[in-house]
XYZ file of C-alpha atoms in Angstrom:
431
model
C -8.721 6.263 -14.842
C -12.487 5.606 -14.973
C -12.598 2.174 -16.666
C -10.331 -0.769 -16.103
C -10.382 -4.518 -15.745
C -8.021 -6.442 -13.491
C -7.771 -10.186 -13.745
C -4.887 -11.529 -11.648
C -4.493 -15.304 -12.070
C -2.964 -16.446 -9.767
C -1.908 -14.123 -6.962
C 1.783 -14.727 -6.441
C 3.692 -14.993 -3.160
C 0.732 -16.274 -1.142
C 0.211 -19.858 -0.014
C -2.254 -21.562 -2.370
C -4.138 -20.386 -5.461
C -6.482 -17.414 -5.655
C -7.528 -14.927 -8.353
C -8.635 -11.315 -8.176
C -11.291 -10.057 -10.593
C -12.153 -6.351 -10.641
C -14.222 -4.426 -13.189
C -14.558 -0.660 -12.928
C -16.825 1.316 -15.285
C -17.007 5.104 -15.219
C -15.255 5.131 -11.869
C -17.659 2.673 -10.208
C -16.884 -0.886 -9.200
C -19.191 -3.185 -11.184
C -17.602 -6.430 -10.042
C -15.042 -7.339 -7.391
C -14.282 -10.767 -6.092
C -11.391 -12.832 -4.817
C -11.815 -16.242 -6.395
C -10.554 -19.158 -4.347
C -10.036 -21.843 -6.950
C -8.074 -24.429 -5.022
C -9.662 -27.850 -4.768
C -11.401 -28.760 -1.498
C -9.363 -31.059 0.736
C -12.003 -32.699 2.992
C -9.914 -32.916 6.181
C -13.050 -33.106 8.340
C -14.114 -36.182 6.385
C -10.653 -37.735 6.803
C -10.936 -37.399 10.593
C -14.261 -39.244 10.845
C -13.936 -42.784 12.169
C -10.306 -42.329 13.211
C -9.049 -42.782 16.773
C -8.726 -39.585 18.801
C -5.051 -40.531 19.195
C -4.495 -40.263 15.414
C -6.479 -37.200 14.473
C -3.927 -34.525 15.520
C -1.340 -36.109 13.208
C -3.903 -35.956 10.383
C -4.880 -32.324 10.969
C -1.200 -31.382 11.164
C -1.132 -32.007 7.401
C -3.663 -29.250 6.757
C -0.704 -26.874 6.563
C 3.071 -27.147 6.300
C 3.554 -23.634 7.706
C 1.242 -23.694 10.728
C 1.343 -27.450 11.421
C 2.151 -26.843 15.094
C -0.964 -24.736 15.589
C -3.226 -27.261 13.852
C -1.758 -30.089 15.943
C -2.049 -28.117 19.184
C -5.619 -26.965 18.509
C -6.724 -30.464 17.593
C -5.189 -31.861 20.795
C -6.837 -29.145 22.892
C -10.253 -30.036 21.403
C -9.732 -33.724 22.229
C -8.499 -33.003 25.757
C -11.544 -30.798 26.272
C -13.796 -33.628 25.066
C -12.122 -36.050 27.482
C -12.133 -33.591 30.387
C -8.331 -33.685 30.693
C -6.057 -30.820 31.714
C -2.348 -31.126 30.800
C 0.508 -30.352 33.195
C 2.158 -26.948 33.351
C 5.299 -28.459 31.788
C 3.318 -29.651 28.789
C 1.629 -26.258 28.389
C 5.000 -24.466 28.579
C 6.489 -26.733 25.915
C 3.449 -26.169 23.681
C 3.809 -22.397 24.072
C 7.525 -22.608 23.237
C 6.756 -24.636 20.132
C 4.050 -22.174 19.074
C 6.503 -19.285 19.500
C 8.907 -21.044 17.144
C 6.170 -21.462 14.548
C 5.146 -17.815 14.828
C 8.710 -16.657 14.247
C 9.371 -18.888 11.256
C 5.995 -18.065 9.659
C 6.163 -14.295 10.243
C 9.787 -14.067 9.048
C 8.981 -16.127 5.961
C 6.159 -13.739 5.134
C 7.698 -10.335 5.827
C 11.158 -11.061 4.404
C 10.470 -13.390 1.495
C 6.866 -12.737 0.396
C 6.117 -9.054 1.072
C 9.510 -7.283 1.117
C 10.016 -7.772 -2.670
C 6.965 -5.505 -3.257
C 8.808 -2.534 -1.775
C 11.655 -3.032 -4.250
C 9.252 -3.720 -7.147
C 10.845 -7.062 -7.936
C 9.040 -10.301 -8.656
C 10.492 -12.379 -5.851
C 13.076 -12.443 -3.096
C 15.672 -13.519 -5.666
C 15.344 -10.062 -7.194
C 16.496 -8.583 -3.896
C 19.687 -10.610 -3.633
C 21.848 -8.445 -5.921
C 21.383 -5.186 -3.969
C 20.143 -6.481 -0.601
C 21.991 -9.746 -0.055
C 22.541 -9.150 3.672
C 18.830 -8.468 4.170
C 17.933 -11.829 2.630
C 20.622 -13.635 4.641
C 19.373 -12.016 7.838
C 15.856 -13.299 7.189
C 17.251 -16.775 6.536
C 19.252 -16.722 9.793
C 16.223 -15.841 11.928
C 14.028 -18.384 10.164
C 16.677 -21.081 10.612
C 16.737 -20.518 14.382
C 12.949 -20.824 14.532
C 12.997 -24.016 12.475
C 15.669 -25.488 14.749
C 13.598 -24.642 17.834
C 10.642 -26.452 16.225
C 12.875 -29.489 15.727
C 14.231 -29.363 19.294
C 10.782 -29.300 20.929
C 8.559 -30.912 18.286
C 10.945 -33.583 17.024
C 11.341 -32.144 13.506
C 11.057 -28.875 11.619
C 7.449 -29.308 10.438
C 4.606 -31.660 11.329
C 5.741 -32.227 14.944
C 5.874 -35.815 16.164
C 6.419 -35.339 19.919
C 3.113 -33.506 20.420
C 0.406 -35.925 21.559
C -2.832 -35.915 23.508
C -2.026 -35.407 27.205
C 1.733 -34.721 27.066
C 4.868 -34.799 24.925
C 6.217 -38.190 23.907
C 9.720 -36.820 24.503
C 10.808 -33.600 26.198
C 13.958 -31.712 25.151
C 16.863 -32.170 27.560
C 17.842 -29.236 29.750
C 21.346 -28.942 28.281
C 19.962 -28.487 24.764
C 17.442 -25.922 25.994
C 20.181 -23.960 27.751
C 22.323 -23.954 24.608
C 19.367 -22.869 22.507
C 18.602 -19.974 24.812
C 22.066 -18.575 23.957
C 21.276 -18.952 20.264
C 18.033 -16.992 20.653
C 19.796 -14.259 22.616
C 22.452 -14.154 19.895
C 19.784 -13.341 17.322
C 18.828 -10.038 18.964
C 21.208 -8.109 16.727
C 19.432 -9.500 13.656
C 16.082 -8.542 15.219
C 17.255 -4.970 15.848
C 18.443 -4.703 12.253
C 15.113 -6.137 11.084
C 13.245 -3.385 12.924
C 15.529 -0.794 11.317
C 14.913 -2.341 7.875
C 11.122 -2.564 8.078
C 10.611 0.866 9.635
C 12.242 2.412 6.564
C 9.932 0.684 4.074
C 7.130 2.924 2.846
C 3.901 1.201 3.893
C 0.899 2.395 1.826
C -1.308 4.878 3.635
C -4.839 3.549 3.819
C -7.326 3.026 6.615
C -10.630 1.210 6.999
C -11.844 0.509 10.493
C -13.328 -2.984 10.815
C -14.121 -5.514 13.519
C -11.028 -7.216 14.984
C -11.381 -10.652 16.581
C -8.758 -12.604 18.521
C -8.270 -14.614 21.664
C -7.670 -12.681 24.862
C -6.263 -13.804 28.182
C -5.932 -11.736 31.393
C -2.645 -13.464 32.265
C -0.652 -13.092 29.032
C -0.571 -12.039 25.365
C -3.053 -14.630 24.136
C -1.593 -17.069 21.637
C -2.075 -20.491 23.256
C -5.377 -20.001 25.037
C -8.099 -17.540 25.962
C -11.618 -16.357 25.308
C -12.712 -14.917 21.968
C -12.740 -11.107 21.970
C -14.327 -8.666 19.522
C -13.091 -5.082 19.238
C -16.665 -3.939 18.566
C -17.833 -4.223 22.143
C -14.912 -5.896 23.952
C -17.221 -8.754 24.862
C -15.731 -12.203 25.420
C -17.007 -15.587 24.276
C -15.757 -18.925 25.565
C -14.201 -21.129 22.855
C -16.928 -23.756 23.399
C -19.427 -21.182 22.068
C -17.312 -20.129 19.084
C -20.220 -20.510 16.654
C -21.986 -17.635 18.457
C -19.098 -15.441 17.308
C -18.026 -16.977 13.981
C -20.830 -17.147 11.421
C -19.685 -18.875 8.239
C -21.415 -18.530 4.877
C -20.859 -19.703 1.322
C -20.180 -17.499 -1.717
C -20.275 -18.817 -5.303
C -16.734 -17.802 -6.244
C -14.874 -19.526 -3.416
C -14.225 -23.109 -2.347
C -13.436 -21.633 1.086
C -16.266 -20.333 3.246
C -16.433 -16.670 4.257
C -17.220 -15.529 7.798
C -18.821 -12.583 9.586
C -19.630 -11.700 13.180
C -21.145 -8.369 14.313
C -20.609 -6.800 10.879
C -20.411 -8.034 7.302
C -16.766 -9.032 7.810
C -13.950 -8.981 10.350
C -10.173 -9.314 10.530
C -8.064 -11.870 12.396
C -4.273 -12.118 12.609
C -1.368 -10.127 14.015
C -2.971 -6.680 13.667
C -6.223 -7.884 15.263
C -4.294 -9.424 18.164
C -2.282 -6.272 18.779
C -5.377 -4.072 18.519
C -7.107 -6.241 21.138
C -4.187 -7.124 23.425
C -1.499 -4.461 22.989
C -0.870 -3.936 26.699
C 0.206 -7.563 27.162
C 2.971 -7.482 24.556
C 6.535 -7.898 25.862
C 8.098 -4.458 26.604
C 10.675 -4.966 23.827
C 7.846 -5.683 21.384
C 6.126 -2.459 22.418
C 9.392 -0.588 21.799
C 9.590 -2.176 18.355
C 5.987 -1.154 17.594
C 6.704 2.426 18.553
C 9.914 2.563 16.525
C 8.158 1.202 13.412
C 5.181 3.551 13.820
C 2.576 0.946 14.732
C 0.021 2.639 16.951
C -2.970 0.976 18.477
C -5.645 0.692 17.479
C -4.397 0.668 13.906
C -6.879 0.525 11.016
C -4.372 0.161 8.152
C -4.395 -3.506 7.005
C -1.012 -3.036 5.267
C 0.427 -2.604 8.795
C -0.379 -6.251 9.507
C 3.147 -6.979 8.267
C 4.661 -4.566 10.790
C 2.480 -6.218 13.441
C 4.068 -9.539 12.437
C 7.549 -8.113 13.039
C 6.381 -6.856 16.453
C 5.042 -10.316 17.308
C 8.358 -11.845 16.231
C 10.079 -9.731 18.884
C 7.464 -10.777 21.444
C 7.833 -14.487 20.662
C 11.639 -14.398 20.817
C 11.636 -12.718 24.227
C 8.809 -14.933 25.496
C 10.791 -17.996 24.392
C 13.733 -16.890 26.545
C 11.391 -16.543 29.541
C 9.815 -19.957 28.951
C 13.226 -21.639 28.652
C 14.307 -19.971 31.921
C 11.194 -21.381 33.608
C 11.838 -24.855 32.219
C 15.515 -24.768 33.236
C 14.547 -23.950 36.814
C 12.021 -26.772 36.963
C 12.284 -30.526 37.126
C 11.513 -31.077 33.452
C 11.198 -34.740 32.545
C 9.195 -36.967 30.249
C 5.606 -37.595 31.296
C 3.436 -40.638 30.741
C -0.285 -39.993 30.464
C -2.888 -42.649 29.691
C -6.381 -41.312 29.082
C -9.537 -43.360 29.537
C -11.511 -43.850 26.332
C -14.925 -42.277 26.685
C -17.349 -40.238 24.651
C -17.176 -36.469 24.684
C -17.416 -33.199 22.804
C -14.744 -30.491 22.840
C -13.522 -27.323 21.147
C -9.957 -26.055 20.869
C -9.100 -22.447 19.999
C -5.524 -21.258 19.413
C -4.014 -18.275 17.664
C -2.282 -19.396 14.466
C 0.163 -16.930 12.859
C -2.672 -15.797 10.529
C -5.435 -15.615 13.145
C -7.729 -17.582 15.410
C -8.031 -21.271 14.597
C -10.916 -23.480 15.817
C -11.100 -27.274 15.938
C -14.203 -29.078 17.216
C -14.425 -32.837 17.786
C -17.007 -35.319 19.018
C -15.787 -38.728 20.233
C -17.827 -41.890 20.727
C -17.470 -44.568 23.445
C -14.827 -46.367 21.348
C -12.633 -43.291 21.043
C -13.562 -42.713 17.391
C -14.150 -39.259 15.915
C -17.834 -38.850 14.941
C -17.858 -35.126 14.158
C -15.188 -32.634 13.103
C -15.304 -28.943 12.233
C -12.255 -26.798 11.477
C -12.460 -23.026 10.909
C -9.292 -21.556 9.443
C -8.018 -17.958 9.858
C -7.713 -17.217 6.132
C -11.354 -18.132 5.458
C -12.346 -15.691 8.226
C -10.371 -12.921 6.492
C -11.620 -13.399 2.911
C -14.752 -11.223 3.194
C -12.728 -8.498 4.908
C -10.119 -8.550 2.133
C -12.855 -8.009 -0.457
C -14.376 -5.161 1.589
C -10.938 -3.548 1.958
C -10.493 -3.703 -1.826
C -13.937 -2.125 -2.391
C -12.933 0.727 -0.108
C -9.389 1.110 -1.461
C -9.905 1.057 -5.232
C -11.987 4.261 -5.683
C -9.151 6.142 -3.958
C -6.373 4.915 -6.246
C -8.057 5.147 -9.664
C -5.939 8.147 -10.629
C -2.734 6.086 -10.363
C -1.036 4.267 -13.277
C -2.496 0.798 -13.801
C 0.711 -0.943 -12.700
C 0.606 0.959 -9.405
C -3.062 0.056 -8.912
C -2.289 -3.623 -9.415
C 0.668 -3.444 -7.035
C -1.453 -1.794 -4.322
C -4.127 -4.486 -4.765
C -1.658 -7.355 -4.583
C 0.139 -5.831 -1.601
C -3.161 -5.500 0.251
C -4.005 -9.164 -0.293
C -0.487 -10.264 0.664
C -0.604 -8.078 3.799
C -3.157 -10.530 5.209
C -0.664 -13.386 4.728
C -3.395 -15.635 3.300
C -2.956 -19.404 3.474
C -5.446 -20.464 0.845
C -4.661 -24.177 0.934
C -5.595 -24.226 4.634
C -8.884 -22.480 3.962
C -10.227 -24.671 1.165
C -11.859 -27.516 2.981
C -15.426 -27.352 1.767
C -17.276 -27.974 -1.449
C -21.058 -28.166 -1.591
C -22.058 -30.743 -4.212
C -25.547 -30.618 -5.715
C -26.531 -33.475 -8.010
C -28.590 -32.719 -11.084
C -31.507 -34.958 -10.084
C -31.914 -33.485 -6.580
């Protein structure tokens, strides 16, 4: 096929609204763009003038899937601005809550948003007739993760116990002990998940790109660390994140794009595993090997397999964290911070990649500056470059297969478009 036009409005089974426009003439790509058409949401503007005690609850609403990560990152930025370091108990509870969010988000994506592609059905409902147990298994794992969010964060989404300095209420030890048994009881479902996903035929395609994630010498970096690029393995402190993340505006998107050493880079599960494979839990490494995920891996479709691997890691890490908490004197903390001016940056790995929040606070504790850089906006330029590389190699396929490969590639990134659309540049006619 030498000429074709693809206009997908809107891409299904991703969070938010985006279109794909591709024009190929005589075998050459004349136009390719991923339109982000969702309205800007102005969360930075909403934060201005609000108390530093309120802002994490506001930024939590940026996303209903990764609300824990937005809340945590916002709190870390404020604590950095105020020069405060939380207790080890608080950090452990935050890590446990993040693990729960990773599991629920990854399972939602691989079971309910991407798996239907492999059966060529329009949604997960199309899988129920012949693969009912597969769907139920995904629901069971996701339910456990949601319940862990509720136990630690106070409810399933938009946590209410997370606050600047500490948790307003810690889970009791008896409930944690009971939940540990529930997590351990899910290992059979995890093993069957690995068996299921290793037998799905992931498209063969490779394009080496720059991979950026947090890295931490002490652990697989999800909660904290420096920013690492696969290009030169250099590390940048979160406070200097703008040296690494260079945003720019394109006409067809209400979300900014980003680049670093090259024209684009990738964040997310595959980037994390490429940069930090050795620090995965041993069971997660076994899962990676069984599902054929090698490192480094340059196939973006394998990001979904990387998400399954991270699910294993987060489940096992949650067991370890609960063991630590059970052996400690866990109790509610009371922290009162002095109100003073400051400037801080928080960086945390969200399920879809590295998330940055930056805040400035005045002497009255009011937010005077806010900047949020979302994982999906960092991936948009790389998605377009992947498509430019992929399409010339699949032009001999039937058009329906071409469209499926394109949609699967976009979905492999697990884009959260609503999170990413937070900017609109307005130019008045008389300016």
